Structure formats: C-alpha cells, structure tokens
C-alpha cells in the first residue's frame, strides 16, 4: 500500500470521523445515527475465518448486555455485503461453539470494499497486513467523541468481557468523577482525583467521606456495585 493512502489514525479525544456506509442492517450515517448513545466500532480482518467467527459469536451473544449499558455495536471488514450476509447466515445455521449456537448477529456489519472507512480509522496497518483490517476497537461516546482505542493483531481474538469492563469503567468515571485502578471491576474501590490545590487538599482532609489514602496522591473510596450499575445501565 502506498503511504499516501494512509490517513492519520484518530486518537482519544478526537471527533469520530464521519462516513456513510452500506451494512447488513441497511445504510448508516456514522456517527450521527448513534448520537446520544455509546457505540463500539470494531473491525475484523475477513469473513469466513476462524478467529473472527469466534469473535462474532461471542460479541453477538453479549449484545443485549452492551445494549442495556447504553452501547450499540457496529462491525466492519473490507469484505463485500454478500460475503457478510453469507457468513452471518453460516454462523447462525451451522456453527456451534462453546455452547453458543443459533447465534444471530443483529448489529450492523459494514461492507468496506473500497477501504474508505478502514483508512479513515487507521484500521489498515501495513506492517501487519496491507489487504486486511486489523482488529481495532473504537469506543465512541454519546457526543461522538472517541474515548478509547484498542488494537489487536490478526492472530489474536479479543476479550469481550474486557471491552464490557472498559465501557462500564468509562461510564462510571463520567458519572462519579473518579478514576478506576488496575483490574477494576464494579464494586471495587475507585480512585479519588488527586488534590490539585491546597484548598482541595484541606477540603478532603475535612471531608466526612470515607477514603483510604496510600499516600497523599493516591486515595481510594468505596463505590458499591449497585450504585455503579444503576448509573451506567439504561433505565
Ligand atoms: C481469523 O480470523 O482466523 C484470521 C483472519 C485473518 C488472519 C488470521 C486469522
């Protein structure tokens, strides 16, 4: 691939690049059609391949959980629409994997034969493959801002529980103005932002809110799982 075919990769904090596309669920106008909701835009290298099949079955089986957390899913590969349709039909009709069967993929899968969208989103990484999209994951918030980006190589299936955890962690950080420590799960203690001024430090010392400080810059507090889930799940 020529270098001039590559555009800069969108970064955290950028507006999600816009595009119109044909999908297995009809045309979409992205990200406008998803305004007001979180959306995960993810790419996979090719239809009718084993790692991608295991991923689609897993993600489709979890779609309701993402929906309940206010997040829609949109897939993409540089294959064509009829290949997508045939592959999704095969998955539903023939594949039984890890207890999952009859799996219907109800979220849109974008056809991107021209690679226009894959280029816009930096999904083509020539060091890995010049003809297939890598396994990219873009978390886009209700205002159309990219909030997290994760890339995986072709050989590695994604951990969808981790994608769910990342979504819940970002929504929790937004809802409670906190940060989440390593390996955080809902119900674990959360990190209180470090005091940025003497005033805040004093307020914090005088606050009745229960905190545990490992040092002045590293304080945590309890945040119950039911509070988290109430805030992040749709009513
Ligand atoms: C797979 O999904 O199995 C796959 C796709 C492209 C390259 C390697 C593996």
GROMACS .gro file of C-alpha atoms in nm, residues 49-191:
model
  143
   49UNK     CA    1  -1.217  -1.703   0.914
   50UNK     CA    2  -1.199  -1.886   1.247
   51UNK     CA    3  -1.084  -1.619   1.491
   52UNK     CA    4  -1.336  -1.370   1.350
   53UNK     CA    5  -1.614  -1.629   1.370
   54UNK     CA    6  -1.539  -1.696   1.738
   55UNK     CA    7  -1.537  -1.319   1.798
   56UNK     CA    8  -1.866  -1.251   1.621
   57UNK     CA    9  -2.042  -1.532   1.805
   58UNK     CA   10  -1.913  -1.402   2.138
   59UNK     CA   11  -1.992  -1.037   2.070
   60UNK     CA   12  -2.339  -1.116   1.931
   61UNK     CA   13  -2.413  -1.326   2.242
   62UNK     CA   14  -2.324  -1.025   2.458
   63UNK     CA   15  -2.510  -0.765   2.250
   64UNK     CA   16  -2.802  -0.743   2.498
   65UNK     CA   17  -2.561  -0.663   2.785
   66UNK     CA   18  -2.400  -0.385   2.583
   67UNK     CA   19  -2.744  -0.256   2.480
   68UNK     CA   20  -2.853  -0.250   2.846
   69UNK     CA   21  -2.540  -0.048   2.921
   70UNK     CA   22  -2.644   0.204   2.654
   71UNK     CA   23  -2.392   0.093   2.393
   72UNK     CA   24  -2.453  -0.017   2.035
   73UNK     CA   25  -2.217  -0.230   1.827
   74UNK     CA   26  -2.104  -0.178   1.467
   75UNK     CA   27  -1.865  -0.415   1.289
   76UNK     CA   28  -1.658  -0.366   0.975
   77UNK     CA   29  -1.440  -0.561   0.738
   78UNK     CA   30  -1.316  -0.491   0.388
   79UNK     CA   31  -1.532  -0.776   0.254
   80UNK     CA   32  -1.847  -0.711   0.050
   81UNK     CA   33  -2.209  -0.716   0.162
   82UNK     CA   34  -2.295  -1.057   0.010
   83UNK     CA   35  -1.995  -1.218   0.175
   84UNK     CA   36  -2.107  -1.065   0.508
   85UNK     CA   37  -2.462  -1.193   0.462
   86UNK     CA   38  -2.345  -1.544   0.367
   87UNK     CA   39  -2.103  -1.558   0.661
   88UNK     CA   40  -2.362  -1.442   0.917
   89UNK     CA   41  -2.611  -1.698   0.778
   90UNK     CA   42  -2.348  -1.973   0.813
   91UNK     CA   43  -2.278  -1.869   1.171
   92UNK     CA   44  -2.648  -1.888   1.257
   93UNK     CA   45  -2.726  -2.208   1.071
   94UNK     CA   46  -2.416  -2.420   1.114
   95UNK     CA   47  -2.174  -2.314   1.384
   96UNK     CA   48  -2.190  -2.437   1.739
   97UNK     CA   49  -1.904  -2.307   1.952
   98UNK     CA   50  -1.852  -2.313   2.329
   99UNK     CA   51  -2.220  -2.365   2.399
  100UNK     CA   52  -2.323  -2.088   2.160
  101UNK     CA   53  -2.546  -2.191   1.871
  102UNK     CA   54  -2.814  -2.037   1.651
  103UNK     CA   55  -2.636  -1.707   1.704
  104UNK     CA   56  -2.793  -1.421   1.516
  105UNK     CA   57  -2.578  -1.115   1.455
  106UNK     CA   58  -2.828  -0.830   1.478
  107UNK     CA   59  -2.582  -0.540   1.482
  108UNK     CA   60  -2.474  -0.383   1.151
  109UNK     CA   61  -2.168  -0.515   0.971
  110UNK     CA   62  -2.025  -0.256   0.732
  111UNK     CA   63  -1.905  -0.351   0.385
  112UNK     CA   64  -1.590  -0.157   0.311
  113UNK     CA   65  -1.456  -0.291  -0.018
  114UNK     CA   66  -1.310   0.049  -0.104
  115UNK     CA   67  -1.138   0.056   0.239
  116UNK     CA   68  -1.253   0.415   0.280
  117UNK     CA   69  -1.371   0.367   0.638
  118UNK     CA   70  -1.081   0.139   0.734
  119UNK     CA   71  -0.837   0.409   0.615
  120UNK     CA   72  -1.021   0.687   0.800
  121UNK     CA   73  -1.000   0.491   1.124
  122UNK     CA   74  -0.642   0.366   1.089
  123UNK     CA   75  -0.762   0.006   1.074
  124UNK     CA   76  -0.516  -0.079   0.796
  125UNK     CA   77  -0.173  -0.128   0.942
  126UNK     CA   78   0.062  -0.234   0.660
  127UNK     CA   79   0.321  -0.385   0.892
  128UNK     CA   80   0.055  -0.639   0.989
  129UNK     CA   81  -0.141  -0.667   0.661
  130UNK     CA   82  -0.187  -0.442   0.359
  131UNK     CA   83  -0.513  -0.607   0.249
  132UNK     CA   84  -0.699  -0.674   0.574
  133UNK     CA   85  -0.810  -0.455   0.864
  134UNK     CA   86  -0.651  -0.535   1.199
  135UNK     CA   87  -0.875  -0.597   1.500
  136UNK     CA   88  -0.943  -0.236   1.602
  137UNK     CA   89  -1.192  -0.124   1.867
  138UNK     CA   90  -1.313   0.236   1.895
  139UNK     CA   91  -1.530   0.339   2.191
  140UNK     CA   92  -1.730   0.649   2.092
  141UNK     CA   93  -1.937   0.840   2.345
  142UNK     CA   94  -2.287   0.992   2.306
  143UNK     CA   95  -2.131   1.319   2.182
  144UNK     CA   96  -1.940   1.142   1.906
  145UNK     CA   97  -1.601   1.169   2.078
  146UNK     CA   98  -1.352   0.881   2.067
  147UNK     CA   99  -1.292   0.777   2.428
  148UNK     CA  100  -1.075   0.466   2.392
  149UNK     CA  101  -0.896   0.282   2.114
  150UNK     CA  102  -0.761  -0.073   2.132
  151UNK     CA  103  -0.578  -0.258   1.855
  152UNK     CA  104  -0.508  -0.630   1.836
  153UNK     CA  105  -0.313  -0.827   1.574
  154UNK     CA  106  -0.477  -1.064   1.326
  155UNK     CA  107  -0.384  -1.374   1.522
  156UNK     CA  108  -0.546  -1.271   1.850
  157UNK     CA  109  -0.914  -1.289   1.938
  158UNK     CA  110  -1.037  -1.008   2.159
  159UNK     CA  111  -1.155  -1.043   2.520
  160UNK     CA  112  -1.511  -0.912   2.506
  161UNK     CA  113  -1.551  -0.916   2.884
  162UNK     CA  114  -1.262  -0.666   2.888
  163UNK     CA  115  -1.440  -0.448   2.631
  164UNK     CA  116  -1.752  -0.456   2.853
  165UNK     CA  117  -1.541  -0.375   3.160
  166UNK     CA  118  -1.381  -0.081   2.975
  167UNK     CA  119  -1.723   0.058   2.878
  168UNK     CA  120  -1.855   0.032   3.235
  169UNK     CA  121  -1.533   0.185   3.375
  170UNK     CA  122  -1.555   0.486   3.140
  171UNK     CA  123  -1.923   0.541   3.217
  172UNK     CA  124  -1.850   0.511   3.590
  173UNK     CA  125  -1.566   0.763   3.566
  174UNK     CA  126  -1.804   1.005   3.388
  175UNK     CA  127  -2.091   0.952   3.632
  176UNK     CA  128  -1.893   0.979   3.957
  177UNK     CA  129  -1.589   1.192   3.858
  178UNK     CA  130  -1.348   0.923   3.973
  179UNK     CA  131  -1.084   0.706   3.808
  180UNK     CA  132  -1.059   0.328   3.818
  181UNK     CA  133  -0.747   0.140   3.931
  182UNK     CA  134  -0.582  -0.159   3.768
  183UNK     CA  135  -0.812  -0.455   3.709
  184UNK     CA  136  -1.110  -0.262   3.849
  185UNK     CA  137  -1.447  -0.431   3.847
  186UNK     CA  138  -1.780  -0.275   3.957
  187UNK     CA  139  -1.792  -0.291   4.338
  188UNK     CA  140  -1.416  -0.243   4.382
  189UNK     CA  141  -1.282   0.077   4.537
  190UNK     CA  142  -1.231   0.370   4.299
  191UNK     CA  143  -0.965   0.639   4.287
   0.00000   0.00000   0.00000
